[in-house]
Short mmCIF file of C-alpha atoms in Angstrom, two decimals:
data_model
loop_
_atom_site.label_atom_id
_atom_site.label_comp_id
_atom_site.label_asym_id
_atom_site.label_seq_id
_atom_site.Cartn_x
_atom_site.Cartn_y
_atom_site.Cartn_z
CA UNK B 23 18.06 -85.74 50.83
CA UNK B 24 18.65 -88.34 53.52
CA UNK B 25 21.89 -88.74 55.41
CA UNK B 26 22.38 -92.25 54.11
CA UNK B 27 25.80 -93.35 52.93
CA UNK B 28 26.01 -94.74 49.38
CA UNK B 29 28.70 -97.19 48.30
CA UNK B 30 29.79 -97.08 44.65
CA UNK B 31 30.96 -100.47 43.45
CA UNK B 32 33.49 -99.02 41.01
CA UNK B 33 35.34 -96.74 43.42
CA UNK B 34 34.30 -97.95 46.91
CA UNK B 35 34.16 -94.29 47.99
CA UNK B 36 31.61 -93.20 50.58
CA UNK B 37 29.41 -90.15 49.88
CA UNK B 38 27.71 -88.51 52.86
CA UNK B 39 24.59 -86.73 51.62
CA UNK B 40 24.33 -84.67 54.80
CA UNK B 41 27.73 -83.15 54.00
CA UNK B 42 26.62 -82.44 50.44
CA UNK B 43 23.57 -80.59 51.81
CA UNK B 44 25.85 -78.48 54.01
CA UNK B 45 28.11 -77.63 51.07
CA UNK B 46 25.13 -76.69 48.87
CA UNK B 47 23.85 -74.40 51.63
CA UNK B 48 27.18 -72.66 52.03
CA UNK B 49 27.55 -72.19 48.28
CA UNK B 50 24.03 -70.75 48.08
CA UNK B 51 24.84 -68.25 50.83
CA UNK B 52 28.00 -67.11 49.04
CA UNK B 53 26.22 -66.95 45.68
CA UNK B 54 23.35 -64.83 47.01
CA UNK B 55 25.77 -62.49 48.80
CA UNK B 56 27.68 -61.99 45.56
CA UNK B 57 24.48 -61.28 43.61
CA UNK B 58 23.31 -58.83 46.26
CA UNK B 59 26.66 -57.01 46.20
CA UNK B 60 26.31 -56.59 42.42
CA UNK B 61 22.64 -55.58 42.78
CA UNK B 62 21.52 -58.64 40.82
CA UNK B 63 19.80 -60.56 43.59
CA UNK B 64 16.44 -60.64 41.80
CA UNK B 65 17.97 -60.79 38.34
CA UNK B 66 20.88 -63.24 38.17
CA UNK B 67 22.45 -62.82 34.71
CA UNK B 68 22.76 -65.59 32.16
CA UNK B 69 26.08 -65.04 30.44
CA UNK B 70 27.10 -66.31 27.01
CA UNK B 71 28.24 -69.92 27.11
CA UNK B 72 31.86 -70.79 26.37
CA UNK B 73 30.75 -74.29 25.35
CA UNK B 74 28.18 -72.89 22.92
CA UNK B 75 30.70 -70.42 21.48
CA UNK B 76 33.25 -73.19 20.93
CA UNK B 77 30.68 -75.08 18.86
CA UNK B 78 29.75 -71.90 16.97
CA UNK B 79 33.41 -71.26 16.14
CA UNK B 80 33.89 -74.78 14.80
CA UNK B 81 30.86 -74.39 12.55
CA UNK B 82 31.84 -70.91 11.38
CA UNK B 83 35.27 -72.27 10.46
CA UNK B 84 33.52 -75.00 8.47
CA UNK B 85 31.37 -72.40 6.72
CA UNK B 86 34.46 -70.39 5.76
CA UNK B 87 36.51 -73.43 4.69
CA UNK B 88 34.05 -76.28 4.04
CA UNK B 89 36.45 -78.45 2.01
CA UNK B 90 39.12 -78.51 4.72
CA UNK B 91 37.38 -77.74 8.03
CA UNK B 92 33.89 -79.01 7.23
CA UNK B 93 32.40 -82.50 7.33
CA UNK B 94 34.54 -85.04 5.50
CA UNK B 95 31.51 -86.55 3.79
CA UNK B 96 30.60 -83.41 1.78
CA UNK B 97 30.39 -83.94 -1.95
CA UNK B 98 31.39 -81.20 -4.39
CA UNK B 99 27.74 -80.88 -5.45
CA UNK B 100 26.55 -80.47 -1.87
CA UNK B 101 28.95 -77.81 -0.60
CA UNK B 102 26.60 -74.86 -1.04
CA UNK B 103 23.77 -76.68 0.70
CA UNK B 104 26.10 -77.68 3.55
CA UNK B 105 27.39 -74.10 3.93
CA UNK B 106 23.89 -72.61 3.86
CA UNK B 107 22.40 -75.14 6.26
CA UNK B 108 25.34 -74.87 8.69
CA UNK B 109 25.31 -71.10 8.55
CA UNK B 110 21.58 -70.90 9.23
CA UNK B 111 21.83 -73.08 12.35
CA UNK B 112 25.00 -71.31 13.53
CA UNK B 113 23.59 -67.81 13.18
CA UNK B 114 20.55 -68.81 15.22
CA UNK B 115 22.84 -70.06 17.99
CA UNK B 116 25.00 -66.94 17.73
CA UNK B 117 21.90 -64.77 18.01
CA UNK B 118 21.04 -66.50 21.31
CA UNK B 119 24.52 -65.87 22.70
CA UNK B 120 24.46 -62.22 21.59
CA UNK B 121 21.09 -61.84 23.28
CA UNK B 122 22.57 -63.17 26.52
CA UNK B 123 25.29 -60.52 26.39
CA UNK B 124 22.88 -57.70 25.61
CA UNK B 125 20.62 -58.84 28.43
CA UNK B 126 23.57 -58.99 30.82
CA UNK B 127 24.72 -55.49 29.90
CA UNK B 128 21.24 -53.93 29.97
CA UNK B 129 20.53 -55.20 33.51
CA UNK B 130 16.85 -55.26 32.63
CA UNK B 131 14.50 -57.57 34.42
CA UNK B 132 13.24 -58.77 31.07
CA UNK B 133 15.37 -58.89 27.91
CA UNK B 134 12.30 -58.03 25.85
CA UNK B 135 11.71 -57.84 22.12
CA UNK B 136 14.01 -54.84 21.65
CA UNK B 137 17.07 -56.75 22.87
CA UNK B 138 16.11 -59.72 20.72
CA UNK B 139 15.78 -57.51 17.64
CA UNK B 140 19.15 -55.90 18.37
CA UNK B 141 20.73 -59.36 18.70
CA UNK B 142 19.21 -60.36 15.36
CA UNK B 143 20.57 -57.19 13.72
CA UNK B 144 24.06 -57.95 15.06
CA UNK B 145 23.93 -61.59 13.91
CA UNK B 146 22.77 -60.55 10.43
CA UNK B 147 25.41 -57.79 10.19
CA UNK B 148 28.06 -60.29 11.20
CA UNK B 149 26.89 -62.73 8.53
CA UNK B 150 27.26 -60.01 5.90
CA UNK B 151 30.94 -59.67 6.85
CA UNK B 152 31.80 -63.34 6.37
CA UNK B 153 32.97 -62.92 2.73
CA UNK B 154 35.31 -60.13 3.86
CA UNK B 155 36.59 -62.30 6.73
CA UNK B 156 37.21 -65.15 4.29
CA UNK B 157 39.11 -62.81 1.96
CA UNK B 158 41.36 -61.57 4.77
CA UNK B 159 41.98 -65.12 5.96
CA UNK B 160 42.93 -66.14 2.43
CA UNK B 161 45.68 -63.51 2.51
CA UNK B 162 46.78 -64.64 5.99
CA UNK B 163 47.02 -68.29 4.91
CA UNK B 164 48.94 -67.33 1.78
CA UNK B 165 51.35 -65.26 3.88
CA UNK B 166 51.92 -68.24 6.19
CA UNK B 167 52.63 -70.56 3.28
CA UNK B 168 54.99 -68.12 1.57
CA UNK B 169 56.70 -67.11 4.84
CA UNK B 170 57.58 -70.57 6.14
CA UNK B 171 59.98 -72.82 4.18
CA UNK B 172 58.64 -75.81 6.14
CA UNK B 173 55.11 -75.31 4.81
CA UNK B 174 54.42 -77.98 2.19
CA UNK B 175 51.04 -76.73 1.01
CA UNK B 176 48.27 -74.23 1.66
CA UNK B 177 46.19 -77.05 3.12
CA UNK B 178 48.93 -77.93 5.63
CA UNK B 179 48.99 -74.34 6.82
CA UNK B 180 45.23 -74.17 7.27
CA UNK B 181 44.76 -77.38 9.23
CA UNK B 182 48.06 -77.55 11.17
CA UNK B 183 49.36 -74.08 12.07
CA UNK B 184 48.34 -72.66 15.46
CA UNK B 185 49.02 -69.15 14.17
CA UNK B 186 46.39 -69.60 11.49
CA UNK B 187 43.90 -71.02 14.00
CA UNK B 188 44.46 -68.01 16.27
CA UNK B 189 43.99 -65.58 13.38
CA UNK B 190 40.74 -67.28 12.27
CA UNK B 191 39.40 -66.81 15.79
CA UNK B 192 40.70 -63.23 15.88
CA UNK B 193 39.04 -62.24 12.58
CA UNK B 194 35.69 -63.54 13.83
CA UNK B 195 36.12 -62.01 17.30
CA UNK B 196 37.22 -58.62 15.94
CA UNK B 197 34.11 -58.32 13.78
CA UNK B 198 31.86 -59.12 16.74
CA UNK B 199 33.81 -56.65 18.86
CA UNK B 200 33.19 -53.96 16.24
CA UNK B 201 29.48 -54.83 16.21
CA UNK B 202 29.12 -54.21 19.93
CA UNK B 203 29.45 -57.54 21.71
CA UNK B 204 32.88 -57.26 23.36
CA UNK B 205 32.23 -59.98 25.96
CA UNK B 206 31.56 -62.64 23.33
CA UNK B 207 34.53 -61.35 21.31
CA UNK B 208 36.83 -61.64 24.33
CA UNK B 209 35.56 -65.13 25.14
CA UNK B 210 36.37 -66.19 21.56
CA UNK B 211 39.89 -64.77 21.86
CA UNK B 212 40.39 -66.70 25.10
CA UNK B 213 39.15 -69.91 23.47
CA UNK B 214 41.88 -69.38 20.85
CA UNK B 215 44.38 -68.58 23.60
CA UNK B 216 43.61 -71.90 25.29
CA UNK B 217 43.96 -73.79 22.01
CA UNK B 218 47.11 -72.13 20.66
CA UNK B 219 48.93 -70.23 23.41
CA UNK B 220 48.46 -67.06 21.32
CA UNK B 221 46.59 -64.13 22.88
CA UNK B 222 45.15 -61.53 20.48
CA UNK B 223 42.76 -58.99 21.96
CA UNK B 224 39.73 -58.66 19.67
CA UNK B 225 40.01 -54.88 19.79
CA UNK B 226 43.39 -54.91 18.02
CA UNK B 227 43.40 -53.78 14.39
CA UNK B 228 45.25 -56.17 12.08
CA UNK B 229 45.43 -55.83 8.30
CA UNK B 230 45.71 -58.70 5.83
CA UNK B 231 48.60 -61.06 5.04
CA UNK B 232 49.33 -61.46 8.75
CA UNK B 233 51.41 -64.46 9.85
CA UNK B 234 52.37 -65.72 13.30
CA UNK B 235 55.02 -68.44 12.99
CA UNK B 236 55.13 -71.07 15.76
CA UNK B 237 53.18 -68.69 17.90
CA UNK B 238 53.30 -69.87 21.52
CA UNK B 239 53.48 -66.94 23.92
CA UNK B 240 52.52 -64.19 21.46
CA UNK B 241 50.54 -61.36 23.10
CA UNK B 242 48.87 -58.56 21.12
CA UNK B 243 47.17 -55.86 23.17
CA UNK B 244 43.79 -54.19 22.74
CA UNK B 245 44.86 -50.96 21.05
CA UNK B 246 47.65 -52.39 18.87
CA UNK B 247 47.52 -51.55 15.17
CA UNK B 248 49.27 -53.92 12.74
CA UNK B 249 49.69 -53.15 9.05
CA UNK B 250 49.75 -55.41 6.05
CA UNK B 251 52.27 -58.24 5.48
CA UNK B 252 53.55 -58.35 9.07
CA UNK B 253 55.21 -61.48 10.45
CA UNK B 254 55.64 -62.32 14.15
CA UNK B 255 57.46 -65.22 15.75
CA UNK B 256 56.86 -66.96 19.07
CA UNK B 257 56.86 -65.08 22.39
CA UNK B 258 56.52 -61.62 20.80
CA UNK B 259 54.71 -59.08 22.99
CA UNK B 260 53.01 -55.96 21.69
CA UNK B 261 52.07 -54.56 25.08
CA UNK B 262 51.57 -51.48 27.23
CA UNK B 263 54.51 -49.77 28.90
CA UNK B 264 52.65 -48.22 31.81
CA UNK B 265 49.22 -48.39 33.38
CA UNK B 266 48.06 -44.88 34.42
CA UNK B 267 45.62 -44.56 37.33
CA UNK B 268 43.04 -41.88 38.08
CA UNK B 269 42.60 -39.85 41.27
CA UNK B 270 40.83 -42.78 42.92
CA UNK B 271 43.73 -45.09 42.15
CA UNK B 272 41.78 -47.03 39.53
CA UNK B 273 43.30 -48.00 36.18
CA UNK B 274 42.40 -45.62 33.34
CA UNK B 275 40.58 -47.59 30.67
CA UNK B 276 40.48 -47.11 26.91
CA UNK B 277 43.69 -45.15 26.35
CA UNK B 278 45.94 -45.87 23.36
CA UNK B 279 48.74 -47.83 25.01
CA UNK B 280 49.95 -50.46 22.54
CA UNK B 281 52.33 -50.27 19.55
CA UNK B 282 51.64 -49.40 15.92
CA UNK B 283 53.40 -51.80 13.55
CA UNK B 284 53.46 -50.58 9.97
CA UNK B 285 53.45 -52.66 6.78
CA UNK B 286 56.12 -55.25 5.89
CA UNK B 287 57.59 -55.57 9.39
CA UNK B 288 59.20 -58.75 10.79
CA UNK B 289 59.49 -59.21 14.57
CA UNK B 290 61.57 -62.17 15.70
CA UNK B 291 61.12 -64.49 18.67
CA UNK B 292 61.02 -63.09 22.17
CA UNK B 293 60.92 -59.42 21.20
CA UNK B 294 59.03 -57.16 23.62
CA UNK B 295 57.65 -53.91 22.21
CA UNK B 296 55.89 -51.67 24.72
CA UNK B 297 53.89 -48.45 24.64
CA UNK B 298 52.24 -46.32 21.97
CA UNK B 299 55.26 -46.32 19.69
CA UNK B 300 55.57 -46.87 15.93
CA UNK B 301 57.64 -49.51 14.18
CA UNK B 302 58.27 -48.02 10.76
CA UNK B 303 57.44 -49.78 7.51
CA UNK B 304 59.84 -52.46 6.35
CA UNK B 305 61.66 -52.70 9.70
CA UNK B 306 63.13 -55.83 11.24
CA UNK B 307 63.14 -56.28 15.03
CA UNK B 308 65.56 -58.95 16.20
CA UNK B 309 64.99 -61.70 18.74
CA UNK B 310 64.76 -60.84 22.45
CA UNK B 311 64.87 -57.09 21.79
CA UNK B 312 63.27 -54.85 24.42
CA UNK B 313 61.92 -51.76 22.64
CA UNK B 314 60.08 -48.76 24.12
CA UNK B 315 60.75 -46.06 21.50
CA UNK B 316 59.64 -45.57 17.90
CA UNK B 317 61.92 -46.55 15.03
CA UNK B 318 61.84 -45.11 11.49
CA UNK B 319 60.97 -47.08 8.35
CA UNK B 320 63.59 -49.57 7.23
CA UNK B 321 65.18 -49.96 10.66
CA UNK B 322 67.05 -53.10 11.71
CA UNK B 323 67.04 -53.30 15.51
CA UNK B 324 69.15 -55.94 17.22
CA UNK B 325 70.01 -56.54 20.87
CA UNK B 326 73.28 -54.65 20.75
CA UNK B 327 71.45 -51.53 19.56
CA UNK B 328 68.87 -51.44 22.34
CA UNK B 329 69.26 -49.84 25.74
CA UNK B 330 68.45 -51.41 29.06
CA UNK B 331 65.52 -49.99 30.99
CA UNK B 332 64.34 -50.46 34.55
CA UNK B 333 60.80 -51.64 35.31
CA UNK B 334 59.61 -48.16 36.29
CA UNK B 335 56.09 -46.85 36.36
CA UNK B 336 54.54 -50.27 35.91
CA UNK B 337 56.41 -51.24 32.73
CA UNK B 338 55.25 -54.60 31.56
CA UNK B 339 52.54 -56.22 29.49
#
């Protein structure tokens, strides 16, 4: 580059190319230092693309619900062709993203045929689960319609409710998480988080007929287990009470630290439920309740029944 100064007619802002060269050089130095620190200097990883995954999610949603989330020009006679064609293209793109994750994790200099075959196996296994995902989502949408007096139709729920959007993303992400691509699964959950304000870790286990009403601020942790016909309202947290550390002072990963919510439970707005505790079947947890102990089936827990607790031992989300 030269050090000439270019004038843009639209903005009249001066750009000094010599300064750009200096910035590029500094960024390169920092980038190479970071790669060297992570022992990836000769093998910079290509991660899955958030932009590509966003497109994949839109097309998977259209495959699952072509009449409502697919192209508006589809005729009734052409739905199967549209679903098949869209699914074929989408699975190829998903395979590429899975391959990027496998390559990143393997830290091999060359992804090779083995990684490609594994990515294809995962993409095909995921495709086989789409009917089951659709069946679960059907129960979730029905629960949303039946659980909200403001819902005018099933179609309204599907295209308008952020809770349903978040659950569609979760069902897809959870299956990919189970199939061994947790990075892609987490990226999908964060795409949903950005869209809806609802954060569901893809490792959580959630049964059918699940409904999140309103939704903003809901957090569901990695090891949470949620039974059938459970309803949550906005700002509910199913989180960890404490974060144990090992002898080196590092957080202990993979422990069971989030609540178990049994069937037919309702948790109202602002409730915070922390730790590996159990909310018994058919219980109701009132708004703004802070709960860190198990409750038996059929319980009705309101603010006046709860006890205050200090933030000790890292209590939080």
